[in-house]
Structure formats: structure tokens, C-alpha cells
Short mmCIF file of C-alpha atoms in Angstrom, two decimals:
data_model
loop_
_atom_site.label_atom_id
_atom_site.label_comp_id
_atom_site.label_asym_id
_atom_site.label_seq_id
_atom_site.Cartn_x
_atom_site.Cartn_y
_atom_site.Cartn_z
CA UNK A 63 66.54 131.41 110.58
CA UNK A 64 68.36 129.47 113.20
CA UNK A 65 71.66 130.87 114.45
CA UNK A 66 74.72 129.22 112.69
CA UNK A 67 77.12 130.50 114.90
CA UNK A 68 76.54 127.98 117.29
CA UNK A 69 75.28 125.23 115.33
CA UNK A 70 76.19 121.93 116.01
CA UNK A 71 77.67 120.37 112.27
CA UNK A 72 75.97 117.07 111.43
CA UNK A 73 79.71 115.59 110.37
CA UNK A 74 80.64 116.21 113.89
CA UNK A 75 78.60 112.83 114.79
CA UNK A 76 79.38 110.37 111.73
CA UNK A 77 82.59 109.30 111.02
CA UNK A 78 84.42 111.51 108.48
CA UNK A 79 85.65 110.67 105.63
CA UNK A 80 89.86 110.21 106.28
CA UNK A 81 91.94 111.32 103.16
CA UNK A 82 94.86 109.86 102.74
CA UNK A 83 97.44 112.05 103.24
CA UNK A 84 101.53 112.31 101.59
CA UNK A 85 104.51 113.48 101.98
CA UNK A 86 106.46 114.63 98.77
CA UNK A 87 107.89 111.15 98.63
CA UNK A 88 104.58 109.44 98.33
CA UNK A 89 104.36 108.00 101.62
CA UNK A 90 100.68 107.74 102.18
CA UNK A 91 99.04 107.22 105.80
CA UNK A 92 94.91 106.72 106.54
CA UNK A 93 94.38 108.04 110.31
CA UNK A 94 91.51 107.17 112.65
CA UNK A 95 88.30 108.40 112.26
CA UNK A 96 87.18 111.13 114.33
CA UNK A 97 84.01 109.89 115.73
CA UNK A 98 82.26 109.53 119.13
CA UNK A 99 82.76 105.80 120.12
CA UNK A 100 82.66 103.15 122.50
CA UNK A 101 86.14 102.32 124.18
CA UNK A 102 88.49 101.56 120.65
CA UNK A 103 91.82 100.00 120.86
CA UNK A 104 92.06 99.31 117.51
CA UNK A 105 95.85 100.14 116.61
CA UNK A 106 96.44 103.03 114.14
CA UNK A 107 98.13 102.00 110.64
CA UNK A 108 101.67 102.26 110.52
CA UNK A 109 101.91 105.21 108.60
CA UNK A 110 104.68 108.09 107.74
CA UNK A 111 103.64 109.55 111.27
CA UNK A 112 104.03 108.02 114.44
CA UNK A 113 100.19 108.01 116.19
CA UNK A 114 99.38 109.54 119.28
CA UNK A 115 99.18 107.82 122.44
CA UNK A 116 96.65 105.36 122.48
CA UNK A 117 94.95 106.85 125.38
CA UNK A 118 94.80 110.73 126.06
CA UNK A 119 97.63 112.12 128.14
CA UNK A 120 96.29 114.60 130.74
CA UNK A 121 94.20 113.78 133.31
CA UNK A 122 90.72 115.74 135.10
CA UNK A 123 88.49 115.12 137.22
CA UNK A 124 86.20 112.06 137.54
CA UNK A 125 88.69 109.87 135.40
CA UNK A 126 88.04 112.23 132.68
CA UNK A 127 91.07 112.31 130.07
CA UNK A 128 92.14 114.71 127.20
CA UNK A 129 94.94 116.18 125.40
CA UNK A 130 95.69 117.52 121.70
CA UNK A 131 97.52 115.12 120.16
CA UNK A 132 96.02 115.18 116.42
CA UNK A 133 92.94 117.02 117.15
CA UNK A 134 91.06 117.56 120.47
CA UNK A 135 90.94 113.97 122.10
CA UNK A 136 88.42 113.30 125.02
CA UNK A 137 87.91 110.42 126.98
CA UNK A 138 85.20 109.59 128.98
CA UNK A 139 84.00 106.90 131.66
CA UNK A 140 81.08 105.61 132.54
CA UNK A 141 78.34 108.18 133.19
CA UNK A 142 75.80 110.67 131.66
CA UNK A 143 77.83 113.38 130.08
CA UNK A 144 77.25 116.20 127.71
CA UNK A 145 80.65 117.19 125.98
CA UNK A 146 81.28 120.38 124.01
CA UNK A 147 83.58 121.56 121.82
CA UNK A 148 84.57 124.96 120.91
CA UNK A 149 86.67 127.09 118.87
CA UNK A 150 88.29 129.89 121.07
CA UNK A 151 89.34 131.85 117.80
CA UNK A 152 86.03 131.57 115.89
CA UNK A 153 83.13 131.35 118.57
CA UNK A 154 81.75 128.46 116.61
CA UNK A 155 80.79 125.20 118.64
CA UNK A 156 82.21 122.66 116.86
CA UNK A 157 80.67 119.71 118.57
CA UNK A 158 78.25 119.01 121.64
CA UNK A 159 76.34 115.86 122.09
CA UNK A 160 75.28 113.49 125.42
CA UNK A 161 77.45 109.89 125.91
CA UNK A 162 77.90 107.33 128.21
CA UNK A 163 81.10 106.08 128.12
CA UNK A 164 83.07 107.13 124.95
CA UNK A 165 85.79 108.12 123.31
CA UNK A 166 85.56 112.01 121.21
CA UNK A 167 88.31 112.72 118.38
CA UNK A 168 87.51 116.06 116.66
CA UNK A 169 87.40 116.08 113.41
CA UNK A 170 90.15 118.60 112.41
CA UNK A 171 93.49 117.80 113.18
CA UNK A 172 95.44 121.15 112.73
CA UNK A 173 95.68 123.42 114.69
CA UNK A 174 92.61 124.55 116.60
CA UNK A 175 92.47 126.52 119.80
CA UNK A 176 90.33 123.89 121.53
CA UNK A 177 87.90 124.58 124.61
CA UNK A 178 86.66 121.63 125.91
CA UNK A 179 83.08 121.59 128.53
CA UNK A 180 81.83 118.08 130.51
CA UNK A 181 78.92 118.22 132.11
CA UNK A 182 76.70 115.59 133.86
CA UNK A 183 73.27 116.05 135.04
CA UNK A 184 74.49 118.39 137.79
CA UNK A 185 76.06 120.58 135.76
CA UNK A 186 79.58 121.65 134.49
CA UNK A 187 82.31 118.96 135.75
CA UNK A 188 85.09 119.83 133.68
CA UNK A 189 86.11 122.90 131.63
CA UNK A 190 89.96 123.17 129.76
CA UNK A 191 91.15 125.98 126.87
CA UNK A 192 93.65 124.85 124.98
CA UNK A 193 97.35 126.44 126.12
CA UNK A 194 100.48 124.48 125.42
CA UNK A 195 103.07 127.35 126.99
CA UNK A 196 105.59 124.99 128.93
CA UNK A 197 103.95 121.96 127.63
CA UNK A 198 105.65 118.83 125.75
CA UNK A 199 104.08 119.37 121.70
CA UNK A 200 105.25 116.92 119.39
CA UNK A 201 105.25 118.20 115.21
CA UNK A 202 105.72 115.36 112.97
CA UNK A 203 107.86 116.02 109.95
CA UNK A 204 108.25 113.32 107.09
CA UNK A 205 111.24 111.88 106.57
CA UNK A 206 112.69 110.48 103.12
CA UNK A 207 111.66 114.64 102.25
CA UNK A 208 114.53 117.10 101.76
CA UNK A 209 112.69 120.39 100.28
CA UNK A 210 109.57 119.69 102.45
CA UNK A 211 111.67 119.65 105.51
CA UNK A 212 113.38 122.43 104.82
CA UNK A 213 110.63 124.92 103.84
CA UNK A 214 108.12 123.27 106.96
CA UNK A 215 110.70 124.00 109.57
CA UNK A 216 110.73 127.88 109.95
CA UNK A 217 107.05 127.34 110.78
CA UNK A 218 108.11 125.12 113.72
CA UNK A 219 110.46 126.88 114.93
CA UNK A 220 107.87 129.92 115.13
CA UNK A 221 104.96 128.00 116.80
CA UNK A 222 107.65 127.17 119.62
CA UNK A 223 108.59 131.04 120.09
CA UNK A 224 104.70 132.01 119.89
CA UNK A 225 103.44 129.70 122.71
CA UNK A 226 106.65 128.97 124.63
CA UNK A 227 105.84 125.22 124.87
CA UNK A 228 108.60 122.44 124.87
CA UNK A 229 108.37 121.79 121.45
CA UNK A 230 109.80 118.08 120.38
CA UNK A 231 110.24 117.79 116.39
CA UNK A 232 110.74 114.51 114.49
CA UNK A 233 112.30 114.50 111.24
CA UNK A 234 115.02 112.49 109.40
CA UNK A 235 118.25 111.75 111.13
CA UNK A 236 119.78 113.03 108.01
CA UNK A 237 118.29 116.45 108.49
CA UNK A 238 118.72 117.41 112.44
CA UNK A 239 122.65 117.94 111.66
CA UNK A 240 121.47 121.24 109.94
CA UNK A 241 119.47 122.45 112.70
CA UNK A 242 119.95 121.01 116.12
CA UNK A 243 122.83 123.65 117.29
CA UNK A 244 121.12 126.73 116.22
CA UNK A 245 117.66 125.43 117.91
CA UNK A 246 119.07 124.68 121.39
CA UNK A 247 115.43 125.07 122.60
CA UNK A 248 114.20 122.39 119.79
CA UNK A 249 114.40 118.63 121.11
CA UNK A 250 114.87 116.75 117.56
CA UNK A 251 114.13 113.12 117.80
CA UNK A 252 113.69 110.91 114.79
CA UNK A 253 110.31 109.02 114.42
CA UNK A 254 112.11 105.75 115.84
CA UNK A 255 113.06 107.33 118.90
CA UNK A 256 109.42 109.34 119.56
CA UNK A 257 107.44 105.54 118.80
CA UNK A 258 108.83 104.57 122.62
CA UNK A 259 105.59 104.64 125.24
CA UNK A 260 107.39 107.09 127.63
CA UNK A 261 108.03 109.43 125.04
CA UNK A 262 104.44 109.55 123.32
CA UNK A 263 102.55 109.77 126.89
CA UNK A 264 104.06 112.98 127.72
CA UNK A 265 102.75 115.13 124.61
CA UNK A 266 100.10 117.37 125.42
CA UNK A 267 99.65 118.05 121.88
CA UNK A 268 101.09 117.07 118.02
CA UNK A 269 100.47 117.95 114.56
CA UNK A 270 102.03 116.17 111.82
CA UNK A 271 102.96 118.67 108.47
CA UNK A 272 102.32 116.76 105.22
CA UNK A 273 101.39 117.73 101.76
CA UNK A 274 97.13 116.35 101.95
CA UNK A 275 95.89 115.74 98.15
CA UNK A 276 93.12 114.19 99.29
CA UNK A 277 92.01 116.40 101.68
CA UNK A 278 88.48 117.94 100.67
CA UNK A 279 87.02 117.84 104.16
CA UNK A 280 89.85 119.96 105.49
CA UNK A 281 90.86 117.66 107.94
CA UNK A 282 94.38 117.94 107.72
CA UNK A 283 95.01 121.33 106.27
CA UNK A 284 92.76 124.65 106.58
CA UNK A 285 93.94 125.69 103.04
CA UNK A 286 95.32 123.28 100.29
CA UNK A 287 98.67 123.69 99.94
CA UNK A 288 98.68 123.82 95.79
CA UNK A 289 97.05 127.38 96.77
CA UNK A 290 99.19 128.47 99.40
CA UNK A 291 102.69 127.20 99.02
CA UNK A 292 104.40 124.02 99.38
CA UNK A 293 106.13 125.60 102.49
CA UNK A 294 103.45 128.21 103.54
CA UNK A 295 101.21 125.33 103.89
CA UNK A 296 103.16 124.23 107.20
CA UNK A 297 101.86 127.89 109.06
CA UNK A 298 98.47 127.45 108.38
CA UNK A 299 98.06 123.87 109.56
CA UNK A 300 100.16 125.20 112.98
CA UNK A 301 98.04 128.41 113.19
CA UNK A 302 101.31 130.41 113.01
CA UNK A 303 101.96 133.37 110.55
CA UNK A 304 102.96 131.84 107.07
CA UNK A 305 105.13 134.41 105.70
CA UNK A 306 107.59 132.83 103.85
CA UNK A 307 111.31 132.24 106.03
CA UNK A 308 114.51 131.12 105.54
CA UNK A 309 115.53 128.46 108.31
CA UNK A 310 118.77 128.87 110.14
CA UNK A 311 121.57 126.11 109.42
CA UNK A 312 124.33 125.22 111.54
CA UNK A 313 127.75 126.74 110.37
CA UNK A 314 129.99 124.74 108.65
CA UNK A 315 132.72 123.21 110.82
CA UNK A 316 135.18 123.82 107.71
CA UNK A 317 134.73 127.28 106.79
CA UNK A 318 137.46 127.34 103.73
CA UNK A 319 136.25 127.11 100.16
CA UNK A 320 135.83 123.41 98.51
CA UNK A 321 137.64 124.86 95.87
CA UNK A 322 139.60 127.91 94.89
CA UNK A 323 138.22 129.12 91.87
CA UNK A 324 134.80 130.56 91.18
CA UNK A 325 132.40 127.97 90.66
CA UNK A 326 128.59 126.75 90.04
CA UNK A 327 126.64 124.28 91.79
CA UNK A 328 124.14 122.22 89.93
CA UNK A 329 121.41 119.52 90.47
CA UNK A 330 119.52 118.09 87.62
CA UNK A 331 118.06 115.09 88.94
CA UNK A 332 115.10 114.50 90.68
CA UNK A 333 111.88 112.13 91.67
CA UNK A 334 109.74 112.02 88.73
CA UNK A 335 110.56 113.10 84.79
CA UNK A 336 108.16 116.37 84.83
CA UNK A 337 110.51 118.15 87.44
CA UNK A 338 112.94 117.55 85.06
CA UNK A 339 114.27 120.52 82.54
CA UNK A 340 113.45 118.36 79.88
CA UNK A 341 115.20 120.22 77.05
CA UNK A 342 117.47 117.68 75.10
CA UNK A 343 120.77 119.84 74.91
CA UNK A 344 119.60 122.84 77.71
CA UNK A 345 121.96 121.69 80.30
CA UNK A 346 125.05 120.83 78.00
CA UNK A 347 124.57 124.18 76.30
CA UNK A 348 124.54 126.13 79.92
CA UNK A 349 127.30 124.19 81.35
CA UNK A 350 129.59 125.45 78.18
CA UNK A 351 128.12 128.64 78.78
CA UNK A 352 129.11 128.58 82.46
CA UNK A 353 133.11 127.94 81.56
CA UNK A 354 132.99 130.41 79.56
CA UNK A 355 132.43 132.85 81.33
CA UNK A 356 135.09 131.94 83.95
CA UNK A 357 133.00 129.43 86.37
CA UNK A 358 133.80 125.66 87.41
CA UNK A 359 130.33 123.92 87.03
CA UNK A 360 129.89 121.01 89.87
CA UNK A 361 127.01 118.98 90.26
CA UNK A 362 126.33 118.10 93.74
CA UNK A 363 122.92 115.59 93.15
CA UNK A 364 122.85 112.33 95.20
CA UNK A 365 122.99 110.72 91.85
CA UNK A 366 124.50 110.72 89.06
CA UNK A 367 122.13 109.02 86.64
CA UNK A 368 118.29 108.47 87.89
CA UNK A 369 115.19 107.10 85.53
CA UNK A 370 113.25 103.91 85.64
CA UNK A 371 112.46 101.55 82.62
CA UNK A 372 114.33 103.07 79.22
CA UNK A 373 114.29 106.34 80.15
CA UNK A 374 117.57 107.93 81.96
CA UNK A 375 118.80 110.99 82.94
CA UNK A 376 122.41 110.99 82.95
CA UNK A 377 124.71 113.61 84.81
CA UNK A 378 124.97 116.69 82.23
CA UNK A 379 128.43 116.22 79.66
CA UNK A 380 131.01 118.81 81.11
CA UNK A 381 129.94 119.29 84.50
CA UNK A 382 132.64 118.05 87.73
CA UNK A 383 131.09 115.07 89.79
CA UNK A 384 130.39 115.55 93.18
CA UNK A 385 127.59 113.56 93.16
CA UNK A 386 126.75 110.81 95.71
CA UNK A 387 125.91 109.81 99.46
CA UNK A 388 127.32 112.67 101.39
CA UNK A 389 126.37 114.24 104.21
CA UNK A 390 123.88 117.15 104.08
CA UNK A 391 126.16 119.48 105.81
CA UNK A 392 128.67 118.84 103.30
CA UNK A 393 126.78 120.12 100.70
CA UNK A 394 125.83 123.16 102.57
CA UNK A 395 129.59 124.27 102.45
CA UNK A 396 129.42 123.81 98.47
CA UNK A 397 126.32 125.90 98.61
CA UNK A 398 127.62 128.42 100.39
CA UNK A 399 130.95 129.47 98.65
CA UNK A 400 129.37 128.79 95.58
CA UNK A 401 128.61 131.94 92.98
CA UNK A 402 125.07 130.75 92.42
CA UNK A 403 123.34 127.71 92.37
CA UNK A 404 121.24 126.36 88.92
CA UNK A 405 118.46 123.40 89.83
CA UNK A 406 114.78 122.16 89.42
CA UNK A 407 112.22 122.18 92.13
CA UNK A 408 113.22 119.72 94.15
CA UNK A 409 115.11 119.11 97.42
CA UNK A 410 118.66 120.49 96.80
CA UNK A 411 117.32 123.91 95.55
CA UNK A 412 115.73 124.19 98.79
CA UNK A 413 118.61 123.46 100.18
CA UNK A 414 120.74 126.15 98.26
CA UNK A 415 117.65 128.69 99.30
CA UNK A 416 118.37 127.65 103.32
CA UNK A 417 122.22 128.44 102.47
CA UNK A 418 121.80 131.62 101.43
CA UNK A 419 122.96 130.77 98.00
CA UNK A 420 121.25 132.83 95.20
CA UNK A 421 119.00 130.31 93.29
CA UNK A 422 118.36 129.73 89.54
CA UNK A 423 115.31 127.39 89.43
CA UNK A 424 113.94 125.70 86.26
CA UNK A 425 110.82 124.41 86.41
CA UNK A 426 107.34 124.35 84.60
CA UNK A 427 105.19 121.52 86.87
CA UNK A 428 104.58 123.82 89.79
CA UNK A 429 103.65 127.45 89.61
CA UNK A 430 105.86 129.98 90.82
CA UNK A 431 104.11 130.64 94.50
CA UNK A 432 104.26 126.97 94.83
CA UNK A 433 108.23 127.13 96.23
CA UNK A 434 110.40 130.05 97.70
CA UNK A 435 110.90 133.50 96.15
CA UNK A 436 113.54 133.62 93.88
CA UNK A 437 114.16 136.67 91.47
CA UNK A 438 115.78 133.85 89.14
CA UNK A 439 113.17 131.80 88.78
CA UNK A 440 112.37 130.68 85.20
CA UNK A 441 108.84 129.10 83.41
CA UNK A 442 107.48 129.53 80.25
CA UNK A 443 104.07 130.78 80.34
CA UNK A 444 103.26 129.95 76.91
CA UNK A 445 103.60 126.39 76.96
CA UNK A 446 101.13 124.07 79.39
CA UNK A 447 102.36 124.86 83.54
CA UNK A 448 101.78 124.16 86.81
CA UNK A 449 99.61 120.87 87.04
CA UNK A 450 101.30 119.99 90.14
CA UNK A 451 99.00 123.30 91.72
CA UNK A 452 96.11 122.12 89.62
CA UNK A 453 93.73 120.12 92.36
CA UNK A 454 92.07 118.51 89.38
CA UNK A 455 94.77 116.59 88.83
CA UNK A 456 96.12 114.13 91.86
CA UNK A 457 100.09 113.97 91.48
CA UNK A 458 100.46 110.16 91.06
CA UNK A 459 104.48 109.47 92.93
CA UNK A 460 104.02 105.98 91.20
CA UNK A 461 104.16 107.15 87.61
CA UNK A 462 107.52 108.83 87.06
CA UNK A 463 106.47 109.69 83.65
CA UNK A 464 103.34 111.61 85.07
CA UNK A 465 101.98 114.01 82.64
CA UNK A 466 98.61 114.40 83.34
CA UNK A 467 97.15 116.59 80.81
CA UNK A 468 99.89 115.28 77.71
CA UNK A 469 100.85 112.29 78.67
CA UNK A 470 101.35 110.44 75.41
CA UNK A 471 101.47 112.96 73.18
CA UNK A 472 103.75 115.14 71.28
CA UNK A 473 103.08 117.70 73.85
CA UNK A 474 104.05 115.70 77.00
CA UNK A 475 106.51 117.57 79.29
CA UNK A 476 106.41 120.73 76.73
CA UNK A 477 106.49 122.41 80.29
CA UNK A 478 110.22 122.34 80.69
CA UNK A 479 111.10 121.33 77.31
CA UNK A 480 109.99 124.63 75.97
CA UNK A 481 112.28 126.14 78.49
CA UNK A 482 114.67 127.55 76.09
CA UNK A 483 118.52 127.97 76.70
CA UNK A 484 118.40 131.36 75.50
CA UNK A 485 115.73 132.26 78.55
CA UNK A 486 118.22 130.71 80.62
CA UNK A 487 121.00 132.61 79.89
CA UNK A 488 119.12 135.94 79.68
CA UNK A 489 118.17 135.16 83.44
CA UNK A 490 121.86 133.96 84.69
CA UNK A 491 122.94 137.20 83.10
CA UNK A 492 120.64 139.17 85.44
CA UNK A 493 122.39 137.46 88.70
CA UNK A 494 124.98 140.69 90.24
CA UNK A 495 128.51 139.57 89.70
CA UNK A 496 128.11 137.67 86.46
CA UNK A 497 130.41 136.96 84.93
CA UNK A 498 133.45 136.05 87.09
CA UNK A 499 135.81 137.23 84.19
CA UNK A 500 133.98 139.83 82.43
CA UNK A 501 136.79 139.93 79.53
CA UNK A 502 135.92 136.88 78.49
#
């Protein structure tokens, strides 16, 4: 039997197929094939990610370029050359062949720990291992994602203390409030200011952390991330450990309470109807619950109705509206003075997780190791779960009434609707401290 340990893949010299690839938000991108070719200056799709440098950043011998900036990128000029490349990690040779003048993209994009070998007819010309310690690396984030961001972003801030590089991270203006002052050693740019030419030329290497459905080759991702975790996905594409984290936020620069009484926050809206707890009366019921027992009951979502077409979700009868456009780091203070904090899976639970706020989450779409550990966390295991972690079924961000398995049917969205206020009460009664006024 030939030895597979060194075998050269016969992907590693057609193009691959690209997936596309998407945020939470449904922003979808297609990136360049990685393929051996002549000189390309074809321009990459504008995408949620800004692309690499068009040409590779470092510099060898003989006019020979390289760098890391989505994958292992080699350029070569004119000559006879034999190029290899090699996973340190593994052992495995992940692609050798002879070229003239050419232009080699691997084909995975996460992280690898690249070697690189040129040689001409002479022999060896240029040898490089991948090490980015004091190095400019770029990680993409997404923007227009709240959860995403939040979970993703303990992973960066690990790669940076495991290799000691200069790590640059774009994300959404919105977000780098939260994190900028605790992360002196971060540079946070937003994807606008890392498109400028004198940025992009100085990354030795970048990874971009998305959510891939598409990805069967394994371009993008080693593992799919409706196995490993919404947020533990981000540590296996950067090769870091992906044990789940909670991110440091800045502290709040008014450290009194919003208000002076014990209270609740809750978020009931979200992106698409199946994230929704889609019980008719659950959240009325709760909130009466909730002041009974002695707590104010504030909802804090950007919104206070959400739907498309005729179908609605209005903010729930009896709760106090804080809802609306306001900054992230004001609703960080809410979080954090408040008793406990009752939501869906979606961005502001997240949120109320990176506070340090004990979390209540309803939900039936995803399965529990999809999202962070929370002792409160409520499904019902007898009704139809977690398609969102089903790879047989593609979530579709364009059909807000996705349902893929009921859709149409009596049984549509039985996920949360069979979510019963009873369950919900049995687990807010397990929260230490509940009630605030136990004579009640």
C-alpha cells in the first residue's frame, strides 16, 4: 500500500469547491478558489469579510512572496519551482507540485501551522514555518452579529496570549465599546477602517470566524459548528483551546442601579419566528408571575414589536419599556444590577451571559450545547428540537417563518410552543434568591 502520510491529495490541484459561508445575520460571502494559477487579479467579491491583500505580504528570496492571510498564500515568479506544503502539527504534506510562474492558495483557510519549501532545479531556495509571535494577524469578526460576537471573542483574545502576535480584530463599531479598555493589547478596527491598502499589506496572517453551513469540504471550519457550539466553533477554526469563556466587558462608567427596586430583564424578540417562545400567553403569564413575587419586569430588546407580513410579535402586556436604539454599554448596566435575566437564544442573552447576569433561556430550535452553559436553560424534549444543529436542514435567514420539518402544519413551531409556563416557573424557582419578597 502506498504511504498516506505523505500523500499528495488530488483536491490540492483542482479548484475546490467554495461554500458560501454566513454570519448569524445571513450575510453570505463566496471566497477565491484555492488553486495553483497563473498571475490572477481578479478582485474578490465584496463580501461580510474584508479580503486579503491582493498580493502576499512578506517577502523571500528570488522575488518569492508569502504570508497567511486566509490560508497559506505563495507567490511565485518566473522559473522552475517545486513548492510544498506541510502541516507542522500533523506531518501530512498537504500539497507539492512543479510551476512556472504561479500563484498557490491552500485550500484550508483556518488555522493551519503552515511550512512552506521552494525549490528549483538546484535545490531548496526557500524554506518558512509558520510563527506569527510579534507579527500583525488580522481576525475578521461579522458585524450586524451581537451573540456571535460575543461568544467568538474569548477565542481571540486567547490566540493573541498563545502566540504573542499583534493581533488586529475587526468587528462592529457598536461592539468595541465593550471590549477595547480591558484588551489594551487588542487593536479593534471596524471592517471600514482595515479595507485601507496600508492597513491590509501589513498582516502576516487573518482568519475570518463565521458560522459555514455550507461547508462540507472543511474549508472554513475543521468541525461544523452545529456539533461543536455556536461559540466553541471560533477555537477550532483559530487552533486555540475551545473551552467555553466568558469575555471581559468594560465597567460601566455609571456604577449605580438603573433603578432601585429589584427587577428582571427581558428580551423576547428576535430574527426569525422559531427563536421565538412561541406560547400564546407564556410571557404574559411569567411577567404576572414576576410582580408577584416582588420583581419589576423590564424589557430591554432593540424593539418593541418585530415580524414581517401578518405576523407580529408585540412587546409582552405588563412588562416596563426600555426598548430601543441604545447603546450596548447601556444595557450592560441593566444586565448587571439586574436579579436575573429571562430571553431566547439570541443576541441579548449572550449579552446577559458576558455580564455576569444569571440567564433563563427559552428556546427549542437549537440544542442545548449549541449556546453557553446555563443551569436555567429550558427545552422540551418531547416535542420536535434542535433543527438549527440538524446539518440536514440549511437554516434559510430569508424565511422568518422557517420551520423546516413542520412548516405548514399543526405542528409548526411546537418547539417553543410546547414550552409550558408551568416548566418555566419550576425553573425560575430554582434561581438562589427567588423570590425577592418571599412573604408574598
Amino acid at each position: 500500500m502506498p504511504d498516506t502520510q505523505n500523500s499528495v491529495p488530488d483536491t490540492a490541484l483542482t479548484p475546490d469547491e467554495t461554500p458560501a459561508i454566513s454570519s448569524a445575520s445571513g450575510a453570505e460571502n463566496k471566497p477565491a478558489e484555492a488553486k495553483t494559477s497563473a498571475d490572477d487579479n481578479t478582485k474578490a467579491e465584496k463580501g461580510p469579510f474584508v479580503p486579503p491583500a491582493p498580493t502576499p505580504t512578506q517577502t523571500g528570496p528570488a522575488d518569492i512572496r508569502f504570508d497567511f492571510n486566509l490560508g497559506c498564500r505563495v507567490q511565485l515568479p518566473e522559473g522552475a519551482w517545486t513548492i510544498r506544503l506541510r502541516d507542522l502539527d500533523t506531518g501530512n504534506v498537504l500539497f507539492e507540485t512543479k510551476a512556472g510562474k504561479a500563484t498557490v492558495n491552500s485550500a484550508k483557510r483556518f488555522y493551519v501551522r503552515f511550512s512552506i519549501e521552494i525549490f528549483d532545479t538546484a535545490g531548496k531556495v526557500f524554506s518558512h514555518e509558520f510563527d506569527c509571535r510579534n507579527q500583525d494577524v488580522l481576525i475578521q469578526l461579522p458585524v450586524g452579529t451581537l451573540g456571535d460576537t460575543l461568544g467568538w471573542f474569548p477565542y481571540v483574545a486567547r490566540f493573541a496570549e498563545l502566540h504573542g502576535c499583534r493581533l488586529t480584530c475587526a468587528m462592529s463599531k457598536a461592539i468595541i465599546p465593550l471590549f477595547q479598555s480591558v484588551y489594551p493589547h487588542i487593536c479593534f478596527m471596524t471592517p471600514e477602517e482595515v479595507e485601507n491598502e496600508d492597513v491590509l499589506k501589513t498582516f502576516y496572517a487573518t482568519y475570518t470566524l463565521g458560522l459555514f453551513f455550507d461547508d462540507a469540504a472543511a474549508i472554513w471550519q475543521p468541525s461544523d459548528f452545529r456539533l461543536v457550539g455556536l461559540h466553541r466553533t471560533a477555537g477550532y477554526i483559530l487552533g486555540v483551546d475551545p473551552t467555553e469563556q466568558i469575555p471581559m466587558m468594560a465597567p460601566d462608567e455609571e456604577t449605580s442601579r438603573p433603578v432601585e427596586e429589584p427587577y428582571v430583564c427581558i428580551a423576547t424578540q428576535s430574527s426569525s419566528q422559531c427563536k421565538y417562545w412561541n406560547n400564546p400567553d407564556g410571557w404574559r403569564q411569567i411577567i404576572t408571575f414576576l410582580k408577584e413575587s416582588g420583581y419589576r419586569v423590564i424589557c430591554i430588546d432593540q424593539k418593541p414589536a418585530h415580524g414581517t407580513g401578518i405576523i407580529w410579535n408585540q412587546i409582552p402586556h405588563g412588562a416596563e419599556d426600555q426598548t430601543g436604539d441604545r447603546p450596548l454599554t447601556e444595557r450592560v448596566r441593566w444586565l448587571r444590577h439586574a436579579e436575573f435575566f429571562i430571553g431566547l437564544s439570541s443576541g441579548l442573552s449572550w449579552l446577559a451571559w458576558a455580564a455576569n447576569c444569571k440567564v433563563v433561556m427559552i428556546s427549542g430550535f437549537t440544542h442545548p450545547t449549541n449556546e453557553f452553559h446555563t443551569p436555567w436553560r429550558i427545552v422540551n424534549w418531547h416535542s420536535c428540537n434542535s433543527c438549527w444543529n440538524d446539518p440536514g436542514y440549511r437554516f434559510d435567514h430569508k424565511d422568518f417563518l422557517w420551520c423546516p420539518r413542520h412548516a405548514n402544519t399543526p405542528r409548526q413551531f411546537e418547539c417553543t410552543r410546547l414550552i409550558t409556563v408551568e416548566n418555566v416557573k419550576r425553573v425560575i424557582s430554582t434561581i438562589p434568591g427567588f423570590p425577592a419578597m418571599p412573604n408574598l
